[in-house]
Coordinates of C-alpha atoms in Angstrom, one line a residue:
M83 CA 24.3 119.9 -27.5
F84 CA 20.7 121.2 -26.3
D85 CA 19.0 119.3 -29.1
L86 CA 20.7 116.1 -27.9
A87 CA 19.4 116.6 -24.4
R88 CA 15.9 117.4 -25.7
D89 CA 15.9 114.4 -28.2
G90 CA 17.5 111.8 -26.0
G91 CA 20.8 111.6 -27.9
T92 CA 22.3 110.2 -24.6
E93 CA 25.4 108.4 -26.2
R94 CA 26.3 111.4 -28.3
L95 CA 25.7 113.9 -25.6
T96 CA 27.5 111.9 -22.8
A97 CA 30.6 111.4 -25.3
F98 CA 30.9 115.1 -25.6
V99 CA 30.6 115.5 -21.7
D100 CA 33.2 112.9 -21.2
A101 CA 35.5 114.7 -23.6
G102 CA 35.1 117.9 -21.6
L103 CA 31.8 119.7 -22.3
P104 CA 30.5 121.1 -19.2
V105 CA 27.8 118.9 -17.7
N106 CA 26.0 121.9 -16.4
L107 CA 26.1 123.8 -19.8
T108 CA 23.4 126.4 -19.9
N109 CA 21.5 127.9 -22.9
A110 CA 20.4 131.6 -23.1
K111 CA 17.2 130.8 -21.2
G112 CA 19.1 129.4 -18.3
D113 CA 18.1 125.8 -19.2
T114 CA 20.7 123.2 -18.4
L115 CA 21.0 120.0 -20.3
L116 CA 19.5 118.3 -17.3
I117 CA 16.5 120.6 -17.3
L118 CA 15.9 120.0 -20.9
A119 CA 16.3 116.2 -20.7
A120 CA 13.8 116.2 -17.7
Y121 CA 11.3 118.4 -19.5
H122 CA 11.4 116.3 -22.7
Q123 CA 11.2 113.2 -20.7
Q124 CA 14.5 111.7 -21.6
A125 CA 14.9 109.5 -18.5
D126 CA 18.2 107.7 -19.8
T127 CA 19.7 111.1 -20.7
V128 CA 18.8 112.4 -17.2
A129 CA 20.3 109.2 -15.5
A130 CA 23.5 109.7 -17.6
L131 CA 23.9 113.5 -16.7
L132 CA 23.2 112.8 -13.0
G133 CA 25.8 110.1 -13.1
R134 CA 28.3 112.7 -14.5
G135 CA 27.6 115.2 -11.8
A136 CA 24.9 117.4 -13.2
E137 CA 23.5 119.7 -10.5
T138 CA 20.0 119.3 -9.6
E139 CA 19.5 122.8 -8.1
R140 CA 20.3 124.8 -11.3
V141 CA 17.5 127.3 -11.9
N142 CA 16.4 128.5 -15.3
D143 CA 15.3 132.1 -16.1
M144 CA 11.8 131.1 -15.3
G145 CA 12.9 130.0 -11.7
Q146 CA 12.5 126.2 -12.5
T147 CA 14.6 123.3 -11.7
A148 CA 14.8 120.0 -13.6
L149 CA 12.7 118.5 -10.9
A150 CA 10.0 121.0 -11.3
A151 CA 10.1 120.3 -15.1
A152 CA 9.7 116.6 -14.5
V153 CA 6.9 117.2 -12.0
F154 CA 5.1 119.3 -14.7
R155 CA 5.4 116.5 -17.2
Q156 CA 4.3 114.0 -14.6
N157 CA 7.3 111.7 -15.3
E158 CA 7.5 109.6 -12.2
T159 CA 10.7 107.9 -13.3
I160 CA 12.5 111.1 -13.7
V161 CA 11.1 112.6 -10.6
R162 CA 12.4 109.6 -8.6
A163 CA 15.8 109.6 -10.4
L164 CA 16.2 113.3 -9.4
L165 CA 15.0 113.0 -5.8
A166 CA 17.4 110.1 -5.4
A167 CA 20.2 112.5 -6.6
G168 CA 19.2 115.0 -3.9
A169 CA 16.9 117.3 -5.8
D170 CA 15.1 119.8 -3.5
P171 CA 11.3 119.6 -3.8
E172 CA 11.3 123.1 -2.5
G173 CA 14.0 124.4 -4.8
G174 CA 13.6 127.3 -7.3
R175 CA 11.2 130.1 -7.5
Q176 CA 8.6 127.8 -9.1
T177 CA 9.2 124.9 -6.8
P178 CA 8.3 121.4 -7.7
V179 CA 5.8 121.3 -4.9
S180 CA 4.1 124.6 -5.9
V181 CA 4.0 123.3 -9.6
A182 CA 2.3 120.0 -8.4
E183 CA -0.1 121.9 -6.2
Y184 CA -0.9 124.6 -8.8
F185 CA -1.6 122.0 -11.7
Q186 CA -3.4 119.7 -9.3
L187 CA -1.2 116.7 -9.6
P188 CA -1.8 114.8 -6.3
A189 CA 0.4 111.8 -7.3
M190 CA 3.4 114.1 -7.9
T191 CA 2.7 116.1 -4.6
Q192 CA 2.5 112.8 -2.7
L193 CA 5.8 111.6 -4.4
L194 CA 7.5 114.7 -3.5
R195 CA 6.5 114.8 0.1
A196 CA 7.6 111.0 0.3
G197 CA 11.0 112.0 -1.2
G198 CA 10.6 109.6 -3.9
D199 CA 9.6 106.7 -1.7
A200 CA 5.8 106.6 -2.4
G201 CA 4.2 104.0 -4.6

């Protein structure tokens, strides 16, 4: 299942979720399907998981949320989708805002501060 999230196997993954697989399934490192899809820049998978109730504030063992992963990868589409779903720019130990600031990503910082409305 985790490979489907990483690789963008949206149709297969959502079929499993629709059949009863927990949408917030977590691997041994604390990564949810949503975190993996966000980190691997799978926008369609992120949208499908959000549509099925994936929790945006789940934190992996590194203290990162899906939003922090999307910010790190500088994926504006996924950042906007997560913000629209209620993701907290200050959530997790490694907050999305702190990730943007640490890696000097001003466009991401602006987007987070605007709540996804910048641009």
